[in-house]
Structures are given as C-alpha cells and as structure tokens.
PDB file of C-alpha atoms in Angstrom:
ATOM      1  CA  UNK S 925     -85.853 222.041 121.495  1.00  0.00           C
ATOM      2  CA  UNK S 926     -86.992 220.833 124.309  1.00  0.00           C
ATOM      3  CA  UNK S 927     -90.261 223.142 125.458  1.00  0.00           C
ATOM      4  CA  UNK S 928     -91.075 221.635 129.078  1.00  0.00           C
ATOM      5  CA  UNK S 929     -89.479 221.355 132.130  1.00  0.00           C
ATOM      6  CA  UNK S 930     -87.621 218.112 132.682  1.00  0.00           C
ATOM      7  CA  UNK S 931     -84.031 216.414 133.645  1.00  0.00           C
ATOM      8  CA  UNK S 932     -81.526 214.491 130.819  1.00  0.00           C
ATOM      9  CA  UNK S 933     -77.933 212.726 130.980  1.00  0.00           C
ATOM     10  CA  UNK S 934     -76.453 215.399 129.086  1.00  0.00           C
ATOM     11  CA  UNK S 935     -74.646 214.383 125.621  1.00  0.00           C
ATOM     12  CA  UNK S 936     -70.615 215.759 124.396  1.00  0.00           C
ATOM     13  CA  UNK S 937     -73.268 218.647 121.686  1.00  0.00           C
ATOM     14  CA  UNK S 938     -74.085 220.930 124.761  1.00  0.00           C
ATOM     15  CA  UNK S 939     -71.237 222.264 126.457  1.00  0.00           C
ATOM     16  CA  UNK S 940     -71.411 224.977 125.122  1.00  0.00           C
ATOM     17  CA  UNK S 941     -75.231 225.183 127.249  1.00  0.00           C
ATOM     18  CA  UNK S 942     -73.114 223.045 130.636  1.00  0.00           C
ATOM     19  CA  UNK S 943     -70.056 225.995 131.011  1.00  0.00           C
ATOM     20  CA  UNK S 944     -72.867 228.549 129.977  1.00  0.00           C
ATOM     21  CA  UNK S 945     -74.022 227.165 133.426  1.00  0.00           C
ATOM     22  CA  UNK S 946     -71.537 226.715 134.865  1.00  0.00           C
ATOM     23  CA  UNK S 947     -70.137 230.153 134.017  1.00  0.00           C
ATOM     24  CA  UNK S 948     -72.897 231.486 136.115  1.00  0.00           C
ATOM     25  CA  UNK S 949     -70.852 230.448 139.458  1.00  0.00           C
ATOM     26  CA  UNK S 950     -67.042 230.383 137.857  1.00  0.00           C
ATOM     27  CA  UNK S 951     -65.819 230.126 142.265  1.00  0.00           C
ATOM     28  CA  UNK S 952     -68.084 227.373 143.816  1.00  0.00           C
ATOM     29  CA  UNK S 953     -68.336 225.626 140.312  1.00  0.00           C
ATOM     30  CA  UNK S 954     -64.819 225.789 140.239  1.00  0.00           C
ATOM     31  CA  UNK S 955     -64.013 221.901 140.852  1.00  0.00           C
ATOM     32  CA  UNK S 956     -66.672 220.630 138.148  1.00  0.00           C
ATOM     33  CA  UNK S 957     -66.127 223.620 135.683  1.00  0.00           C
ATOM     34  CA  UNK S 958     -62.598 222.145 135.394  1.00  0.00           C
ATOM     35  CA  UNK S 959     -62.956 218.407 134.692  1.00  0.00           C
ATOM     36  CA  UNK S 960     -65.645 219.738 132.093  1.00  0.00           C
ATOM     37  CA  UNK S 961     -63.531 221.967 130.120  1.00  0.00           C
ATOM     38  CA  UNK S 962     -60.437 219.464 130.312  1.00  0.00           C
ATOM     39  CA  UNK S 963     -62.934 215.602 129.609  1.00  0.00           C
ATOM     40  CA  UNK S 964     -66.114 217.798 128.609  1.00  0.00           C
ATOM     41  CA  UNK S 965     -70.018 215.657 128.877  1.00  0.00           C
ATOM     42  CA  UNK S 966     -68.993 212.825 127.613  1.00  0.00           C
ATOM     43  CA  UNK S 967     -69.181 210.121 130.627  1.00  0.00           C
ATOM     44  CA  UNK S 968     -66.460 208.276 130.105  1.00  0.00           C
ATOM     45  CA  UNK S 969     -63.604 210.777 130.400  1.00  0.00           C
ATOM     46  CA  UNK S 970     -65.969 212.823 132.473  1.00  0.00           C
ATOM     47  CA  UNK S 971     -66.109 209.895 135.299  1.00  0.00           C
ATOM     48  CA  UNK S 972     -69.281 210.660 135.483  1.00  0.00           C
ATOM     49  CA  UNK S 973     -72.811 211.839 133.924  1.00  0.00           C
ATOM     50  CA  UNK S 974     -73.692 214.835 134.183  1.00  0.00           C
ATOM     51  CA  UNK S 975     -77.862 215.589 134.100  1.00  0.00           C
ATOM     52  CA  UNK S 976     -79.312 218.284 133.054  1.00  0.00           C
ATOM     53  CA  UNK S 977     -82.359 220.631 134.586  1.00  0.00           C
ATOM     54  CA  UNK S 978     -84.364 222.661 131.271  1.00  0.00           C
ATOM     55  CA  UNK S 979     -87.247 224.971 132.287  1.00  0.00           C
ATOM     56  CA  UNK S 980     -88.814 225.906 128.493  1.00  0.00           C
ATOM     57  CA  UNK S 981     -86.424 224.309 126.858  1.00  0.00           C
ATOM     58  CA  UNK S 982     -83.577 226.032 128.709  1.00  0.00           C
ATOM     59  CA  UNK S 983     -80.754 224.458 130.650  1.00  0.00           C
ATOM     60  CA  UNK S 984     -81.077 226.163 133.337  1.00  0.00           C
ATOM     61  CA  UNK S 985     -79.627 223.430 136.602  1.00  0.00           C
ATOM     62  CA  UNK S 986     -76.398 221.035 136.445  1.00  0.00           C
ATOM     63  CA  UNK S 987     -75.516 217.452 138.683  1.00  0.00           C
ATOM     64  CA  UNK S 988     -72.120 215.866 138.589  1.00  0.00           C
ATOM     65  CA  UNK S 989     -72.754 211.973 138.780  1.00  0.00           C
ATOM     66  CA  UNK S 990     -69.452 210.078 139.304  1.00  0.00           C
ATOM     67  CA  UNK S 991     -67.728 209.876 142.684  1.00  0.00           C
ATOM     68  CA  UNK S 992     -68.940 212.659 144.007  1.00  0.00           C
ATOM     69  CA  UNK S 993     -72.718 213.850 143.055  1.00  0.00           C
ATOM     70  CA  UNK S 994     -73.088 218.089 142.711  1.00  0.00           C
ATOM     71  CA  UNK S 995     -75.199 219.788 142.463  1.00  0.00           C
ATOM     72  CA  UNK S 996     -74.479 223.526 140.029  1.00  0.00           C
ATOM     73  CA  UNK S 997     -76.342 226.071 140.628  1.00  0.00           C
ATOM     74  CA  UNK S 998     -79.398 224.400 141.583  1.00  0.00           C
ATOM     75  CA  UNK S 999     -83.667 225.186 141.525  1.00  0.00           C
ATOM     76  CA  UNK S1000     -85.938 224.030 144.056  1.00  0.00           C
ATOM     77  CA  UNK S1001     -87.686 222.374 140.561  1.00  0.00           C
ATOM     78  CA  UNK S1002     -83.929 220.757 139.630  1.00  0.00           C
ATOM     79  CA  UNK S1003     -83.427 219.459 143.034  1.00  0.00           C
ATOM     80  CA  UNK S1004     -86.214 217.370 143.132  1.00  0.00           C
ATOM     81  CA  UNK S1005     -85.611 216.103 139.557  1.00  0.00           C
ATOM     82  CA  UNK S1006     -81.609 214.851 140.630  1.00  0.00           C
ATOM     83  CA  UNK S1007     -83.158 212.860 143.655  1.00  0.00           C
ATOM     84  CA  UNK S1008     -85.691 211.015 141.847  1.00  0.00           C
ATOM     85  CA  UNK S1009     -82.877 210.362 139.169  1.00  0.00           C
ATOM     86  CA  UNK S1010     -80.789 209.578 141.608  1.00  0.00           C
ATOM     87  CA  UNK S1011     -82.703 207.617 143.753  1.00  0.00           C
ATOM     88  CA  UNK S1012     -84.154 205.702 140.350  1.00  0.00           C
ATOM     89  CA  UNK S1013     -79.717 204.854 139.819  1.00  0.00           C
ATOM     90  CA  UNK S1014     -78.916 203.848 143.840  1.00  0.00           C
ATOM     91  CA  UNK S1015     -75.887 205.451 145.292  1.00  0.00           C
ATOM     92  CA  UNK S1016     -72.935 205.101 143.288  1.00  0.00           C
ATOM     93  CA  UNK S1017     -71.100 207.658 144.882  1.00  0.00           C
ATOM     94  CA  UNK S1018     -68.755 208.006 148.534  1.00  0.00           C
ATOM     95  CA  UNK S1019     -70.043 211.955 148.725  1.00  0.00           C
ATOM     96  CA  UNK S1020     -73.002 214.771 148.247  1.00  0.00           C
ATOM     97  CA  UNK S1021     -70.637 218.156 148.149  1.00  0.00           C
ATOM     98  CA  UNK S1022     -71.964 221.213 146.758  1.00  0.00           C
ATOM     99  CA  UNK S1023     -73.155 224.532 147.843  1.00  0.00           C
ATOM    100  CA  UNK S1024     -75.065 224.162 150.957  1.00  0.00           C
ATOM    101  CA  UNK S1025     -78.874 225.697 149.950  1.00  0.00           C
ATOM    102  CA  UNK S1026     -78.727 222.833 146.436  1.00  0.00           C
ATOM    103  CA  UNK S1027     -76.840 220.343 148.602  1.00  0.00           C
ATOM    104  CA  UNK S1028     -78.477 219.861 152.014  1.00  0.00           C
ATOM    105  CA  UNK S1029     -82.558 219.499 150.717  1.00  0.00           C
ATOM    106  CA  UNK S1030     -81.416 217.833 148.230  1.00  0.00           C
ATOM    107  CA  UNK S1031     -80.215 214.874 150.845  1.00  0.00           C
ATOM    108  CA  UNK S1032     -82.909 215.737 153.098  1.00  0.00           C
ATOM    109  CA  UNK S1033     -84.763 214.571 149.316  1.00  0.00           C
ATOM    110  CA  UNK S1034     -83.029 211.363 149.171  1.00  0.00           C
ATOM    111  CA  UNK S1035     -81.803 210.174 153.565  1.00  0.00           C
ATOM    112  CA  UNK S1036     -84.303 208.060 153.050  1.00  0.00           C
ATOM    113  CA  UNK S1037     -83.477 205.834 150.589  1.00  0.00           C
ATOM    114  CA  UNK S1038     -79.580 206.531 150.593  1.00  0.00           C
ATOM    115  CA  UNK S1039     -78.832 207.170 154.492  1.00  0.00           C
ATOM    116  CA  UNK S1040     -77.960 207.345 157.192  1.00  0.00           C
ATOM    117  CA  UNK S1041     -74.500 208.286 155.830  1.00  0.00           C
ATOM    118  CA  UNK S1042     -71.195 208.453 157.763  1.00  0.00           C
ATOM    119  CA  UNK S1043     -70.952 211.957 158.460  1.00  0.00           C
ATOM    120  CA  UNK S1044     -73.240 215.033 156.702  1.00  0.00           C
ATOM    121  CA  UNK S1045     -71.181 217.889 157.534  1.00  0.00           C
ATOM    122  CA  UNK S1046     -73.405 220.472 156.843  1.00  0.00           C
ATOM    123  CA  UNK S1047     -71.162 223.424 157.064  1.00  0.00           C
ATOM    124  CA  UNK S1048     -68.278 224.200 155.571  1.00  0.00           C
ATOM    125  CA  UNK S1049     -67.090 227.681 154.693  1.00  0.00           C
ATOM    126  CA  UNK S1050     -65.760 228.785 151.427  1.00  0.00           C
ATOM    127  CA  UNK S1051     -63.413 231.506 151.614  1.00  0.00           C
ATOM    128  CA  UNK S1052     -61.868 233.949 149.002  1.00  0.00           C
ATOM    129  CA  UNK S1053     -58.971 236.567 148.111  1.00  0.00           C
ATOM    130  CA  UNK S1054     -57.430 237.400 144.722  1.00  0.00           C
ATOM    131  CA  UNK S1055     -54.764 239.100 145.930  1.00  0.00           C
ATOM    132  CA  UNK S1056     -51.198 238.559 148.245  1.00  0.00           C
ATOM    133  CA  UNK S1057     -51.519 239.430 151.854  1.00  0.00           C
ATOM    134  CA  UNK S1058     -50.274 241.693 152.264  1.00  0.00           C
ATOM    135  CA  UNK S1059     -47.552 241.134 156.685  1.00  0.00           C
ATOM    136  CA  UNK S1060     -47.806 237.381 156.225  1.00  0.00           C
ATOM    137  CA  UNK S1061     -44.758 236.600 154.347  1.00  0.00           C
ATOM    138  CA  UNK S1062     -44.615 234.176 152.038  1.00  0.00           C
ATOM    139  CA  UNK S1063     -42.222 231.327 153.212  1.00  0.00           C
ATOM    140  CA  UNK S1064     -39.295 230.742 151.717  1.00  0.00           C
ATOM    141  CA  UNK S1065     -39.023 226.909 151.652  1.00  0.00           C
ATOM    142  CA  UNK S1066     -42.696 225.535 150.302  1.00  0.00           C
ATOM    143  CA  UNK S1067     -41.954 224.839 146.328  1.00  0.00           C
ATOM    144  CA  UNK S1068     -43.087 222.535 143.453  1.00  0.00           C
ATOM    145  CA  UNK S1069     -43.149 218.968 144.599  1.00  0.00           C
ATOM    146  CA  UNK S1070     -41.116 217.670 140.988  1.00  0.00           C
ATOM    147  CA  UNK S1071     -42.329 214.634 139.489  1.00  0.00           C
ATOM    148  CA  UNK S1072     -39.282 212.388 141.602  1.00  0.00           C
ATOM    149  CA  UNK S1073     -40.742 213.162 144.222  1.00  0.00           C
ATOM    150  CA  UNK S1074     -43.721 210.814 144.958  1.00  0.00           C
ATOM    151  CA  UNK S1075     -43.024 208.967 147.008  1.00  0.00           C
ATOM    152  CA  UNK S1076     -41.968 211.973 148.878  1.00  0.00           C
ATOM    153  CA  UNK S1077     -44.768 213.422 148.832  1.00  0.00           C
ATOM    154  CA  UNK S1078     -47.322 210.741 149.091  1.00  0.00           C
ATOM    155  CA  UNK S1079     -46.781 209.582 152.565  1.00  0.00           C
ATOM    156  CA  UNK S1080     -48.088 212.905 153.898  1.00  0.00           C
ATOM    157  CA  UNK S1081     -51.149 212.900 150.694  1.00  0.00           C
ATOM    158  CA  UNK S1082     -52.251 210.194 153.024  1.00  0.00           C
ATOM    159  CA  UNK S1083     -52.584 211.063 155.863  1.00  0.00           C
ATOM    160  CA  UNK S1084     -54.097 214.054 155.024  1.00  0.00           C
ATOM    161  CA  UNK S1085     -56.369 212.480 152.825  1.00  0.00           C
ATOM    162  CA  UNK S1086     -56.787 210.586 156.776  1.00  0.00           C
ATOM    163  CA  UNK S1087     -57.363 213.052 159.052  1.00  0.00           C
ATOM    164  CA  UNK S1088     -59.801 214.889 157.048  1.00  0.00           C
ATOM    165  CA  UNK S1089     -62.085 212.133 155.646  1.00  0.00           C
ATOM    166  CA  UNK S1090     -62.005 209.532 158.522  1.00  0.00           C
ATOM    167  CA  UNK S1091     -61.113 207.021 156.236  1.00  0.00           C
ATOM    168  CA  UNK S1092     -57.598 205.892 154.107  1.00  0.00           C
ATOM    169  CA  UNK S1093     -57.519 206.575 150.177  1.00  0.00           C
ATOM    170  CA  UNK S1094     -55.565 203.310 150.039  1.00  0.00           C
ATOM    171  CA  UNK S1095     -58.247 200.940 151.090  1.00  0.00           C
ATOM    172  CA  UNK S1096     -60.534 199.708 148.273  1.00  0.00           C
ATOM    173  CA  UNK S1097     -58.253 199.860 145.159  1.00  0.00           C
ATOM    174  CA  UNK S1098     -55.327 199.365 146.911  1.00  0.00           C
ATOM    175  CA  UNK S1099     -55.608 203.692 146.584  1.00  0.00           C
ATOM    176  CA  UNK S1100     -54.746 203.675 142.549  1.00  0.00           C
ATOM    177  CA  UNK S1101     -57.061 205.855 141.685  1.00  0.00           C
ATOM    178  CA  UNK S1102     -55.927 208.255 143.694  1.00  0.00           C
ATOM    179  CA  UNK S1103     -52.142 207.582 143.415  1.00  0.00           C
ATOM    180  CA  UNK S1104     -52.576 208.476 139.614  1.00  0.00           C
ATOM    181  CA  UNK S1105     -54.550 211.835 141.494  1.00  0.00           C
ATOM    182  CA  UNK S1106     -51.588 213.296 143.578  1.00  0.00           C
ATOM    183  CA  UNK S1107     -49.878 211.847 140.567  1.00  0.00           C
ATOM    184  CA  UNK S1108     -51.222 214.173 137.896  1.00  0.00           C
ATOM    185  CA  UNK S1109     -51.076 217.779 140.697  1.00  0.00           C
ATOM    186  CA  UNK S1110     -47.417 216.732 140.510  1.00  0.00           C
ATOM    187  CA  UNK S1111     -46.778 216.218 136.816  1.00  0.00           C
ATOM    188  CA  UNK S1112     -49.474 220.010 136.420  1.00  0.00           C
ATOM    189  CA  UNK S1113     -46.850 221.563 138.887  1.00  0.00           C
ATOM    190  CA  UNK S1114     -49.724 222.232 141.261  1.00  0.00           C
ATOM    191  CA  UNK S1115     -48.356 220.754 144.455  1.00  0.00           C
ATOM    192  CA  UNK S1116     -46.241 222.151 146.444  1.00  0.00           C
ATOM    193  CA  UNK S1117     -44.960 221.635 150.129  1.00  0.00           C
ATOM    194  CA  UNK S1118     -41.394 221.924 152.753  1.00  0.00           C
ATOM    195  CA  UNK S1119     -39.678 219.515 153.593  1.00  0.00           C
ATOM    196  CA  UNK S1120     -37.294 219.050 156.586  1.00  0.00           C
ATOM    197  CA  UNK S1121     -33.689 218.977 156.562  1.00  0.00           C
ATOM    198  CA  UNK S1122     -34.437 215.637 157.019  1.00  0.00           C
ATOM    199  CA  UNK S1123     -36.554 215.345 153.769  1.00  0.00           C
ATOM    200  CA  UNK S1124     -40.566 215.326 155.415  1.00  0.00           C
ATOM    201  CA  UNK S1125     -42.582 217.458 154.226  1.00  0.00           C
ATOM    202  CA  UNK S1126     -43.731 218.957 157.508  1.00  0.00           C
ATOM    203  CA  UNK S1127     -46.071 221.319 155.348  1.00  0.00           C
ATOM    204  CA  UNK S1128     -48.523 220.491 152.500  1.00  0.00           C
ATOM    205  CA  UNK S1129     -51.108 222.220 149.357  1.00  0.00           C
ATOM    206  CA  UNK S1130     -52.222 221.470 146.831  1.00  0.00           C
ATOM    207  CA  UNK S1131     -54.085 223.972 143.970  1.00  0.00           C
ATOM    208  CA  UNK S1132     -56.560 221.304 142.484  1.00  0.00           C
ATOM    209  CA  UNK S1133     -59.856 222.520 140.371  1.00  0.00           C
ATOM    210  CA  UNK S1134     -58.127 225.897 138.077  1.00  0.00           C
ATOM    211  CA  UNK S1135     -59.924 228.009 135.350  1.00  0.00           C
ATOM    212  CA  UNK S1136     -59.495 230.514 133.672  1.00  0.00           C
ATOM    213  CA  UNK S1137     -61.006 232.004 136.260  1.00  0.00           C
ATOM    214  CA  UNK S1138     -60.295 230.848 139.974  1.00  0.00           C
ATOM    215  CA  UNK S1139     -59.098 228.068 141.248  1.00  0.00           C
ATOM    216  CA  UNK S1140     -59.250 226.058 144.125  1.00  0.00           C
ATOM    217  CA  UNK S1141     -56.198 224.804 146.928  1.00  0.00           C
ATOM    218  CA  UNK S1142     -56.866 221.706 148.660  1.00  0.00           C
ATOM    219  CA  UNK S1143     -55.098 219.029 150.630  1.00  0.00           C
ATOM    220  CA  UNK S1144     -53.960 221.339 153.375  1.00  0.00           C
ATOM    221  CA  UNK S1145     -52.215 219.698 155.769  1.00  0.00           C
ATOM    222  CA  UNK S1146     -48.970 220.670 158.960  1.00  0.00           C
ATOM    223  CA  UNK S1147     -47.669 217.887 159.677  1.00  0.00           C
ATOM    224  CA  UNK S1148     -48.925 216.471 163.724  1.00  0.00           C
ATOM    225  CA  UNK S1149     -44.790 216.758 165.023  1.00  0.00           C
ATOM    226  CA  UNK S1150     -44.468 220.574 163.390  1.00  0.00           C
ATOM    227  CA  UNK S1151     -48.633 221.954 164.432  1.00  0.00           C
ATOM    228  CA  UNK S1152     -48.209 224.799 167.174  1.00  0.00           C
ATOM    229  CA  UNK S1153     -45.905 226.716 165.225  1.00  0.00           C
ATOM    230  CA  UNK S1154     -46.937 229.084 162.034  1.00  0.00           C
ATOM    231  CA  UNK S1155     -46.203 227.459 159.104  1.00  0.00           C
ATOM    232  CA  UNK S1156     -49.188 227.330 157.673  1.00  0.00           C
ATOM    233  CA  UNK S1157     -50.103 230.819 157.448  1.00  0.00           C
ATOM    234  CA  UNK S1158     -46.657 231.467 155.256  1.00  0.00           C
ATOM    235  CA  UNK S1159     -47.395 228.597 153.417  1.00  0.00           C
ATOM    236  CA  UNK S1160     -50.350 229.121 152.326  1.00  0.00           C
ATOM    237  CA  UNK S1161     -49.328 232.985 151.441  1.00  0.00           C
ATOM    238  CA  UNK S1162     -46.529 230.673 148.976  1.00  0.00           C
ATOM    239  CA  UNK S1163     -49.443 228.955 147.529  1.00  0.00           C
ATOM    240  CA  UNK S1164     -51.531 231.677 146.643  1.00  0.00           C
ATOM    241  CA  UNK S1165     -48.412 233.787 145.704  1.00  0.00           C
ATOM    242  CA  UNK S1166     -48.044 230.647 142.673  1.00  0.00           C
ATOM    243  CA  UNK S1167     -51.562 230.562 142.813  1.00  0.00           C
ATOM    244  CA  UNK S1168     -52.173 234.182 141.838  1.00  0.00           C
ATOM    245  CA  UNK S1169     -49.105 234.312 139.777  1.00  0.00           C
ATOM    246  CA  UNK S1170     -50.092 230.825 137.363  1.00  0.00           C
ATOM    247  CA  UNK S1171     -53.649 230.410 137.956  1.00  0.00           C
ATOM    248  CA  UNK S1172     -55.334 232.855 138.351  1.00  0.00           C
ATOM    249  CA  UNK S1173     -56.799 235.345 139.567  1.00  0.00           C
ATOM    250  CA  UNK S1174     -59.391 234.456 142.598  1.00  0.00           C
ATOM    251  CA  UNK S1175     -57.835 231.681 144.626  1.00  0.00           C
ATOM    252  CA  UNK S1176     -60.501 229.641 147.357  1.00  0.00           C
ATOM    253  CA  UNK S1177     -61.162 227.529 149.682  1.00  0.00           C
ATOM    254  CA  UNK S1178     -63.987 225.891 151.942  1.00  0.00           C
ATOM    255  CA  UNK S1179     -62.951 224.323 155.555  1.00  0.00           C
ATOM    256  CA  UNK S1180     -64.263 222.404 157.910  1.00  0.00           C
ATOM    257  CA  UNK S1181     -66.147 224.808 160.669  1.00  0.00           C
ATOM    258  CA  UNK S1182     -65.133 222.742 163.493  1.00  0.00           C
ATOM    259  CA  UNK S1183     -61.266 223.688 162.179  1.00  0.00           C
ATOM    260  CA  UNK S1184     -61.005 226.598 163.987  1.00  0.00           C
ATOM    261  CA  UNK S1185     -57.515 226.842 164.187  1.00  0.00           C
ATOM    262  CA  UNK S1186     -56.703 226.355 159.923  1.00  0.00           C
ATOM    263  CA  UNK S1187     -60.169 228.911 159.407  1.00  0.00           C
ATOM    264  CA  UNK S1188     -58.294 231.664 160.872  1.00  0.00           C
ATOM    265  CA  UNK S1189     -54.367 230.616 159.625  1.00  0.00           C
ATOM    266  CA  UNK S1190     -56.544 231.111 156.244  1.00  0.00           C
ATOM    267  CA  UNK S1191     -58.307 234.300 157.158  1.00  0.00           C
ATOM    268  CA  UNK S1192     -54.289 235.758 158.480  1.00  0.00           C
ATOM    269  CA  UNK S1193     -53.492 235.446 154.396  1.00  0.00           C
ATOM    270  CA  UNK S1194     -56.377 237.327 153.402  1.00  0.00           C
ATOM    271  CA  UNK S1195     -59.037 234.630 152.460  1.00  0.00           C
ATOM    272  CA  UNK S1196     -62.753 236.040 153.794  1.00  0.00           C
ATOM    273  CA  UNK S1197     -65.957 233.904 153.748  1.00  0.00           C
ATOM    274  CA  UNK S1198     -67.976 233.962 151.146  1.00  0.00           C
ATOM    275  CA  UNK S1199     -70.491 231.384 151.280  1.00  0.00           C
ATOM    276  CA  UNK S1200     -70.301 227.886 151.920  1.00  0.00           C
ATOM    277  CA  UNK S1201     -70.780 224.054 151.197  1.00  0.00           C
ATOM    278  CA  UNK S1202     -71.821 221.691 152.458  1.00  0.00           C
ATOM    279  CA  UNK S1203     -70.456 217.253 152.712  1.00  0.00           C
ATOM    280  CA  UNK S1204     -72.199 214.025 153.620  1.00  0.00           C
ATOM    281  CA  UNK S1205     -69.906 211.284 152.930  1.00  0.00           C
ATOM    282  CA  UNK S1206     -70.733 207.748 153.109  1.00  0.00           C
TER     283      UNK S1206
END
C-alpha cells in the first residue's frame, strides 16, 4: 500500500478505486466515467493513461491523459503533480478540458512549456436538468439516425465540429477517428436529427457520454439557413425526452459562455447552470 503523497499511472487492478473517485461528481465526470466503465483502465482500450494521486495511501484525484487532458476531482497538490507528469511526457493531447476550478491552475502550470494555446475558453457553463419542460413541446420530427444514414448525418457533424472547435475533424487522419466516433453514436442509438423535405439535416444533437447516473448532450447544431426559426428549443426537448427515458435520470451539457442564443434555448428547455468548465485548445 502507498503510504505517502504520490502520483502514478493506474493499472486495471485500480478500477474500483478509480470509479469511486469518479462517482463523487457523476455529472461533471460523466465523459471520463463512461469511457472507464466500457474500457477499464487498460491504456490501449481506454485511449490514454489514467493518472492517480494518492494521499495517505488513498486514491483521491485522477487525470485522464489521452486525446484530451482532463483533471478529475483534483486537489491543488494533485494538480501540481499532474502538471509535472504532463511536462515530462510532453504535450500529446489536442485540448485540456474539465471543471474550471481545476483546469485553470493546471493550465497556468503547463502554459510556460505547452503554450501558447490556439484558444482558451475560460468559462463554459455546465448546465443540468432532470425533467422535461412544461411549456416546450418536443419537435416530433427529431428522431434517431439510422445506421444507413451515415452519409446524411456526417456532413452536419463535420460542419458542427469545424464551427465549434475552429479546425476540421477531417484533418490529420482524413477523419477516420471522427467518422468512427460518429458511427459509434449512430450505432448505439444516441444520434438524433431533424431532416427537411430534401433529406438535409436542419437540427442535430447527440447523447455523448452516458452512465447510469448521468449523460451529456453534445454536438447541438442548427443548419445556418434555418437559424432564428425556433428549431433549437423543441429539438433539444426531443433529445432530452429520449435521454431521460432511455439513458439516465440526469442530463447535462456545457456551452460556450459567448453563445448566448444556445444558452437561451437550453434555459427554455429547463437546463440550469450548476458549474463551469474550461477548455484550452491546441
């Protein structure tokens, strides 16, 4: 047993202890929890390492180091340890993302060696709801995307990602990893859209991370030519209905603070701000 403060890469045998830490904040940690529940802690299956911080022999903080660097329930001493490990390893991630109170100090420690970032988004409200809105009817035309509709949904997914992140998901590997992720969501029945009469996507969203306690809506997008027509709130209500009925009792999302139209639509559907995320994009 470890009897001092230390950090190390977790092993598959540490799974129960890691899940106990993740379970302390089921909404904020839904993204990482969902991956760990499926893949365990084996780096090849998880898509990255899970770093653990121990105090007096007990695992108290985590940091997922994969395509994203994600601090989890991280104390100040854990953040310093994770920053030291990240500096030694060198930057391999495309972003740092997580609760702002841990991500901000982690970035301050890493910026001298990892910076400059392409973009820093210091305040992304975390929003949550556990019930359907009373005054917004779900859009009856929003439905699950079928496996044979990948060619229909993919252009909308690419457009959303490019608009949101500022780079195309097709760069690098030609979009193979991104297409696989979209296919995974479609195959699991967690990709939703409304199509117009020509079969073009006018609204879409996915239920990304999902555990038995919480799930996270992501990739919300309205086609530019349909914006301002009131599609977002009913569309979100439709996806929320699916999420509450089929996935988890609590539904969350996080949004850029400057996206006032989206925040207004989410509030209309009943989402309330309960915290703040932060993202550093490279």
